[in-house]
PDB file of C-alpha atoms in Angstrom:
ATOM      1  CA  UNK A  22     -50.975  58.291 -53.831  1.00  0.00           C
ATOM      2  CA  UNK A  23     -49.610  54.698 -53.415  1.00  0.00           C
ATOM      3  CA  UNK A  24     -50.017  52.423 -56.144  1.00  0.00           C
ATOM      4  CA  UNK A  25     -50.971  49.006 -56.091  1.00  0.00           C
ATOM      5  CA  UNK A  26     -48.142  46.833 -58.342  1.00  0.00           C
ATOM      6  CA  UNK A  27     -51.270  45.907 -61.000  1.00  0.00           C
ATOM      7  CA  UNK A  28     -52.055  49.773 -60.954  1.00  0.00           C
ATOM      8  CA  UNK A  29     -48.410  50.342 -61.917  1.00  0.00           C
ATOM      9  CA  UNK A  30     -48.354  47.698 -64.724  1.00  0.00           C
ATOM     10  CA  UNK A  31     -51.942  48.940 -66.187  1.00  0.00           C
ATOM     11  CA  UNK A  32     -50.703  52.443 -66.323  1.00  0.00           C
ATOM     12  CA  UNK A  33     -47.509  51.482 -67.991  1.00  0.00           C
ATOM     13  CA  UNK A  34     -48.985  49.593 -70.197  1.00  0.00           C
ATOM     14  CA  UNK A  35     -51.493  52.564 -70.942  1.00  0.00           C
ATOM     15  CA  UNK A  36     -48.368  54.760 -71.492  1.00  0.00           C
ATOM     16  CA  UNK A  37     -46.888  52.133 -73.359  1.00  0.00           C
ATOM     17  CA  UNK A  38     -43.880  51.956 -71.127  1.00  0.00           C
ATOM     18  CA  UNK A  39     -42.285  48.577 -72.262  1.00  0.00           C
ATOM     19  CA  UNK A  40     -38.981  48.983 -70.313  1.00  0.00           C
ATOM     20  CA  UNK A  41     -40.777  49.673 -67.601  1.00  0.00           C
ATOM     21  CA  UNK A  42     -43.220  46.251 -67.580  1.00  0.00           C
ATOM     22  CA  UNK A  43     -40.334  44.618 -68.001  1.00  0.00           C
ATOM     23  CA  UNK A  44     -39.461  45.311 -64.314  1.00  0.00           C
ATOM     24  CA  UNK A  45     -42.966  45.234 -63.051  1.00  0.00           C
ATOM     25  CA  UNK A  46     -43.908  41.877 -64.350  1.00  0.00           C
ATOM     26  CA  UNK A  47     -40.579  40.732 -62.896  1.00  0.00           C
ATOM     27  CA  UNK A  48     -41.575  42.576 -59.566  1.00  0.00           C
ATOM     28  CA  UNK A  49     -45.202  40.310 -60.174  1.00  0.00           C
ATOM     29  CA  UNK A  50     -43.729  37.507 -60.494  1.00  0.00           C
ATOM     30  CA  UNK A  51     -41.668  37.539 -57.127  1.00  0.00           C
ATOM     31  CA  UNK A  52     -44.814  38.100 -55.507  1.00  0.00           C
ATOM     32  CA  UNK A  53     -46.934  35.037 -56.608  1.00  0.00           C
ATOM     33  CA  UNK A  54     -46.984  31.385 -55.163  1.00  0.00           C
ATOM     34  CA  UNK A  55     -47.640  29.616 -57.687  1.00  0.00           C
ATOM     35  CA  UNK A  56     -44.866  28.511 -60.224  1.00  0.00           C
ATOM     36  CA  UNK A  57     -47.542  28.847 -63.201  1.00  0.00           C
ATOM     37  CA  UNK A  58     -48.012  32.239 -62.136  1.00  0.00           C
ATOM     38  CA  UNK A  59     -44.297  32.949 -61.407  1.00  0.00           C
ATOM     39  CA  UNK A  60     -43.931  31.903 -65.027  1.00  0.00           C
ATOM     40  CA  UNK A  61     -46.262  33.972 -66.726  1.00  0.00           C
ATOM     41  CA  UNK A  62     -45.452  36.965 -65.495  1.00  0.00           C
ATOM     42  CA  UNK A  63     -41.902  36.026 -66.608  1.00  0.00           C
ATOM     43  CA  UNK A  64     -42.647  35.452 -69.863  1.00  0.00           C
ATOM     44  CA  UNK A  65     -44.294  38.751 -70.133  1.00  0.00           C
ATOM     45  CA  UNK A  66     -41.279  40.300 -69.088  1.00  0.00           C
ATOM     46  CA  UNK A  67     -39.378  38.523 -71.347  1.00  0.00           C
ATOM     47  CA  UNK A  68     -41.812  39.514 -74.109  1.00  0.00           C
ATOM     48  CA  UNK A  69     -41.478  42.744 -73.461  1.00  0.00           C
ATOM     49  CA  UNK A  70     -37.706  43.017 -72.914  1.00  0.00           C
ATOM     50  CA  UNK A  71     -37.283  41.267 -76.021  1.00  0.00           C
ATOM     51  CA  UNK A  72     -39.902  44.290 -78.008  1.00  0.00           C
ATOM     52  CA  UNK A  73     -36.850  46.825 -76.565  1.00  0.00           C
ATOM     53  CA  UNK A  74     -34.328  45.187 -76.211  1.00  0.00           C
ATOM     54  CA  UNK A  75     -33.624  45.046 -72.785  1.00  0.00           C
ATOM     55  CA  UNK A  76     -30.184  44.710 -71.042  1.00  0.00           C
ATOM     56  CA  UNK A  77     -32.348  41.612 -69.332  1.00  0.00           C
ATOM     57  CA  UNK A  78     -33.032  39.957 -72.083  1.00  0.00           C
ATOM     58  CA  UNK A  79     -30.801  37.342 -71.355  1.00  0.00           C
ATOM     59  CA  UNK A  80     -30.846  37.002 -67.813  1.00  0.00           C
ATOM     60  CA  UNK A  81     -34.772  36.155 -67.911  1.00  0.00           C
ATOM     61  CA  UNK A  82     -34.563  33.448 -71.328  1.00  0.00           C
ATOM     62  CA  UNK A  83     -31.853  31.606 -68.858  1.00  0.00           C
ATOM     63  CA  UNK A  84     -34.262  32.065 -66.369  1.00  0.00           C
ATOM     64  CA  UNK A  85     -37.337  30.456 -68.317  1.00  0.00           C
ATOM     65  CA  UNK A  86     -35.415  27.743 -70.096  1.00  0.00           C
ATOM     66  CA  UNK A  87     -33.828  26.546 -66.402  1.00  0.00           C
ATOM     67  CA  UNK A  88     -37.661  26.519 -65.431  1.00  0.00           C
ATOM     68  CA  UNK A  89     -38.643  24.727 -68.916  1.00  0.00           C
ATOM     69  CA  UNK A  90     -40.216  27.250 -70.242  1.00  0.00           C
ATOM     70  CA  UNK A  91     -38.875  28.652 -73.368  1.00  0.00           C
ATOM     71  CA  UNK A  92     -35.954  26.249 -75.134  1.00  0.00           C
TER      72      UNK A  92
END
């Protein structure tokens, strides 16, 4: 059964996947317009890569501070 990407992310969230919402949310936020929107769902994947330690931890705090985002 295909999956819609929000599907994915409530179901991982439901399992409590963090790892995975990491990628999804970055996945979700290549697929918006909108730079508020692009930046939400890269904060959320920051939050969560942050909760496990995520080998793109880094990557996405550059990422929000180049946007103004985080400091």
């Amino acid at each position: 059964k295909f999956m819609s990407l929000n599907e994915k992310i409530l179901e991982a969230h439901q399992n409590k996947n963090l790892s995975l919402l990491v990628e999804l949310y970055q996945e979700a936020a290549k697929n918006v317009s909108k730079a508020e929107e692009e930046n939400f769902f890269l904060v959320q994947a920051y939050t969560f890569a942050l909760e496990v330690s995520h080998s793109k931890v880094l990557f996405l705090r550059r990422e929000l501070v180049s946007r103004g985002v985080e400091e």
